[in-house]
XYZ file of C-alpha atoms in Angstrom:
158
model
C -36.543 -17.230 10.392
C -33.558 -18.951 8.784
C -30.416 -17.033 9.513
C -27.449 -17.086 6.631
C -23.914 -18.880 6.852
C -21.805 -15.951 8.001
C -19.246 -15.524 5.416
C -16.078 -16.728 6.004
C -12.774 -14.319 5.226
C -10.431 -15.252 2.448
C -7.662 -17.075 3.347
C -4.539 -15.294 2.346
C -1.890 -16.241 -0.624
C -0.487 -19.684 -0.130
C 3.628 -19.245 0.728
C 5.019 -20.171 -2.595
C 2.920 -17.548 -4.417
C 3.951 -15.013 -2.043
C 7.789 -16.239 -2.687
C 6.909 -16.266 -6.319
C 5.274 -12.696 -6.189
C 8.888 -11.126 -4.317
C 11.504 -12.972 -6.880
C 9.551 -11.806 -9.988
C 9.700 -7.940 -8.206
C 13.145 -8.628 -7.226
C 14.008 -9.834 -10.595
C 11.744 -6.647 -11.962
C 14.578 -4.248 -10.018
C 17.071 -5.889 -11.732
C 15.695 -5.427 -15.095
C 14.589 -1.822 -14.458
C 18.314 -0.936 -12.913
C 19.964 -2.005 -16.299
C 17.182 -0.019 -18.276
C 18.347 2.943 -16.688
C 21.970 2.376 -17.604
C 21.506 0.942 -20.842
C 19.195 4.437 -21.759
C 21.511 6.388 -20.825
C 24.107 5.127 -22.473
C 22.180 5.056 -25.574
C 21.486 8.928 -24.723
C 25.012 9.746 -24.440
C 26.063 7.647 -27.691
C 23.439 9.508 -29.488
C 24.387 12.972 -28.409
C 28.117 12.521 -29.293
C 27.016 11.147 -32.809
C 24.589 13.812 -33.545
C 26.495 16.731 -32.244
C 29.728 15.248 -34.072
C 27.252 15.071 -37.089
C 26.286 18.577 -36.638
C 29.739 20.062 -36.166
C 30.949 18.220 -39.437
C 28.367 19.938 -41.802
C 29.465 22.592 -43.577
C 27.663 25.611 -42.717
C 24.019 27.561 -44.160
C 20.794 25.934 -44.258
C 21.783 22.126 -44.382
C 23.633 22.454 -41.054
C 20.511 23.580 -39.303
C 18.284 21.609 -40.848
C 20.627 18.500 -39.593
C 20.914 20.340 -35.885
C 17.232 20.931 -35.737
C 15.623 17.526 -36.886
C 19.003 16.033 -34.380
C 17.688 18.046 -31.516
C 13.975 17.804 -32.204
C 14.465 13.888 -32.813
C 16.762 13.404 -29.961
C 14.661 15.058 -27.165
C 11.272 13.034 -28.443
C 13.053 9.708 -28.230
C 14.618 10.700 -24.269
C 11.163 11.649 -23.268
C 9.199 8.322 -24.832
C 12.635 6.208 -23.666
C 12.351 7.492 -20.546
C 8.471 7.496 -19.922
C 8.685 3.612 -20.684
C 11.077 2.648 -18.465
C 9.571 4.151 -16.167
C 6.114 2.749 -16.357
C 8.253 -0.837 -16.641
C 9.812 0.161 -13.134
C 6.564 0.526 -11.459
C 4.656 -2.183 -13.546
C 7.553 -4.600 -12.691
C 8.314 -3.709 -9.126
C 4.895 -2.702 -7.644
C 5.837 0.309 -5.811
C 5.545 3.726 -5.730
C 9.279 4.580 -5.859
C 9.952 2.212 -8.832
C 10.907 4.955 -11.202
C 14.025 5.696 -8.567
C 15.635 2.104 -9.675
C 15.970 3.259 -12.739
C 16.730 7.029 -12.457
C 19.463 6.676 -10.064
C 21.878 4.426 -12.567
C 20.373 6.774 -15.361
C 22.340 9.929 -13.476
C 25.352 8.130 -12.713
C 26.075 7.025 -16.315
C 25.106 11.016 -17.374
C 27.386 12.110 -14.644
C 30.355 9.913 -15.657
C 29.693 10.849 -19.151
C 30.608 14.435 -17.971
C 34.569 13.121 -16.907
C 36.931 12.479 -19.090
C 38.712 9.095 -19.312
C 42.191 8.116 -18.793
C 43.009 8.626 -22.393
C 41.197 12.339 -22.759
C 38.066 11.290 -24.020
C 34.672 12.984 -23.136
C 31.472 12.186 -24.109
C 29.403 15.236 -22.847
C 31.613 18.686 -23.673
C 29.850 21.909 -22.518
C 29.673 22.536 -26.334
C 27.430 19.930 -26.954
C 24.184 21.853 -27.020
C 22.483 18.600 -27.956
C 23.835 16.186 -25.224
C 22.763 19.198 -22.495
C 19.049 18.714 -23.873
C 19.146 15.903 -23.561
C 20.522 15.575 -20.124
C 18.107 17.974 -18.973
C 14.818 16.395 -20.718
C 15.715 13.084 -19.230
C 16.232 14.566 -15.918
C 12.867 16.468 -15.832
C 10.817 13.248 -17.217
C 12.043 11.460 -14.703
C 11.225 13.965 -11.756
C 8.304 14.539 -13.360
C 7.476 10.243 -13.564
C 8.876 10.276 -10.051
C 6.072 12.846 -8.978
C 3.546 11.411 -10.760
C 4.081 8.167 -9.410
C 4.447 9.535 -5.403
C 1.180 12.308 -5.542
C -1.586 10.085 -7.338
C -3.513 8.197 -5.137
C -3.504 4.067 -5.706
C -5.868 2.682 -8.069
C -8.539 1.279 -6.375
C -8.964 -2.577 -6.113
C -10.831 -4.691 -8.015
């Protein structure tokens, strides 16, 4: 009875591949660190403008239709902002705690938005309904990216 070849294992990734593989992640970090600062400062730039917007309108129905489509406008663009840097974090890096590369510059930038500068300037005022939603929606999508991302198991390979 003829007996079959036993199958040899794969050999694993040649060296430059692998080298290849960890610059491209590395560089992926990079990228996904400046996504996180750059959308938050586009958050905080767009609550000052809207809330400034707001508070400029004279008052009755065309002020809260303003505030309202602001708000309701605002919030939808933190949330889709920050669900796609987040899935570029973990596409980019590879890893499980991806999402924290770009979360962690994200709440530094809304934290110094919160202190005023040397000249008396302050970008997030505690009267600034708007800019609080939208601290608070970006902080929760990213928990809640953060979670998803650590609880769900690892796709399967192919």
């Amino acid at each position: 009875m003829p007996v079959a070849p036993e199958q040899q294992p794969a050999a694993p990734p040649a060296r430059p591949g692998r080298a290849l593989d960890l610059a491209l992640r590395i560089a992926g970090g990079v990228v996904t660190v400046w996504a996180g600062v750059l959308a938050a400062l586009l958050e905080v730039l767009f609550a000052t403008w809207a809330w400034e917007v707001v508070k400029g309108r004279s008052g009755g129905l065309a002020k809260a239709v303003v505030g309202i489509s602001a708000a309701l406008g605002g919030v939808a663009a933190v949330v889709v902002l920050t669900v796609l840097v987040g899935w570029f974090a973990h596409a980019a890096v590879g890893t499980r705690w991806a999402a924290a590369l770009a979360a962690l510059p994200w709440f530094v930038v809304i934290v110094a938005g919160g202190f005023p500068t040397t000249e008396g300037d302050l970008a997030l005022t505690g009267d600034n309904v708007l800019g609080l939603a939208l601290v608070v929606t970006g902080a929760v999508t990213f928990a809640v990216l953060g979670f998803r991302q650590l609880v769900l198991p690892p796709p399967a390979p192919r």
